[in-house]
Amino acid sequence: VQLQASGGGVVQAGDSLRLSCAASGRTFGTYMGWFRQAPGKEREFVATISWIGSTTYSADSVKGRFTISRDNAKNTVYLQMNSLKPEDTAVYYCAARYGGLSSTNNYPYWGQGTLVTVSS
């Protein structure tokens, strides 16, 4: 599975941004996740979604503000980010795995990351 994340940019606090992750290869049955890594910090879980999109799980820090979704016809996963805060500034990575949802780093496939900068 190959992943290409896009949609990052520089926004102000309170703004919205939508990230996209285009997948190719053996995408059928994949569970997808978004992670982020802020400067000087470890990578952390953001959200995950099941293959058919019926089940999602988000980190407490983004719950109610971020929404993960997917369009399997387009082989694309999205992360809609609303009410952005300066502490959301990070490189955002999409990841894929088989076998179920996971909030840990045990995803074998990773995209290259897209930078989101939120100014106050």
XYZ file of C-alpha atoms in Angstrom:
120
model
C 0.000 0.000 0.000
C 1.337 3.426 -0.959
C 0.036 6.546 0.743
C 0.238 10.210 -0.232
C -0.928 12.820 2.253
C -1.815 16.356 1.221
C -3.758 19.415 2.301
C -1.515 20.887 4.956
C -0.833 24.580 5.219
C -0.677 27.636 7.429
C -3.933 28.704 9.061
C -5.045 30.831 11.984
C -6.504 29.570 15.228
C -10.180 28.772 14.799
C -9.865 27.997 11.093
C -10.606 24.696 9.389
C -8.511 22.501 7.143
C -9.097 19.184 5.394
C -6.299 16.711 4.895
C -6.442 13.996 2.265
C -4.609 10.706 2.005
C -4.617 9.019 -1.379
C -3.964 5.289 -1.262
C -2.845 2.921 -4.000
C -1.933 -0.719 -4.243
C -3.718 -3.364 -2.133
C -6.149 -1.031 -0.430
C -9.069 -3.436 -0.042
C -9.780 -4.167 3.602
C -7.395 -1.586 5.010
C -7.957 0.222 8.271
C -6.643 3.762 8.114
C -5.217 6.090 10.705
C -4.003 9.633 11.089
C -1.102 10.470 13.376
C 0.790 13.675 14.038
C 4.184 14.709 15.294
C 4.799 18.134 16.742
C 8.318 19.627 16.888
C 10.314 17.989 19.666
C 7.562 15.528 20.512
C 6.803 11.909 19.768
C 4.313 10.928 17.126
C 0.806 10.601 18.518
C -2.440 9.036 17.422
C -5.175 11.289 16.034
C -7.934 9.142 14.522
C -8.673 5.813 12.874
C -11.422 4.415 10.655
C -12.563 0.959 9.642
C -12.601 -0.352 6.077
C -16.260 0.427 5.417
C -16.148 3.606 7.463
C -18.756 2.517 9.974
C -16.417 2.699 12.959
C -14.139 5.546 13.922
C -12.125 6.393 16.975
C -10.415 9.680 17.821
C -7.978 10.911 20.428
C -9.505 12.901 23.255
C -7.453 15.936 22.254
C -9.274 16.222 18.911
C -12.656 14.707 19.716
C -15.462 17.002 18.650
C -13.137 19.027 16.392
C -11.622 16.522 13.961
C -13.525 14.002 11.839
C -12.028 11.105 9.916
C -13.850 9.761 6.873
C -13.106 7.793 3.737
C -14.270 7.362 0.168
C -13.267 3.913 -0.997
C -14.360 4.635 -4.554
C -11.612 7.278 -4.608
C -9.198 5.337 -2.378
C -8.960 8.420 -0.205
C -9.167 9.064 3.520
C -9.873 12.520 4.905
C -9.263 14.336 8.143
C -11.548 17.316 8.561
C -10.055 19.613 11.179
C -12.202 22.362 12.652
C -11.562 24.899 15.402
C -7.843 24.497 14.983
C -5.571 25.457 17.841
C -1.859 26.365 17.886
C -1.199 23.076 19.691
C -2.484 21.237 16.616
C 0.638 22.366 14.763
C 2.415 19.224 13.588
C 3.332 17.063 10.651
C 0.314 14.856 9.969
C 0.809 11.324 8.695
C -1.676 8.843 7.312
C -1.131 5.148 7.832
C -2.701 1.853 6.779
C -2.953 -1.597 8.277
C -4.969 -4.777 8.009
C -6.734 -6.617 10.745
C -8.550 -3.974 12.738
C -8.522 -0.524 14.251
C -5.483 0.582 16.180
C -4.437 3.712 18.040
C -0.814 2.634 18.349
C 1.997 2.918 15.830
C 1.640 -0.684 14.586
C 0.798 0.341 11.048
C 3.089 -1.143 8.392
C 2.317 1.489 5.746
C 2.923 5.224 6.145
C 2.604 8.298 3.994
C 5.212 11.036 3.832
C 3.413 13.569 6.045
C 1.934 16.996 5.481
C 2.682 20.017 7.666
C -0.083 21.898 9.434
C 0.828 25.168 11.111
C -1.735 26.975 13.243
C -0.882 30.520 14.236
C -2.439 32.276 17.211
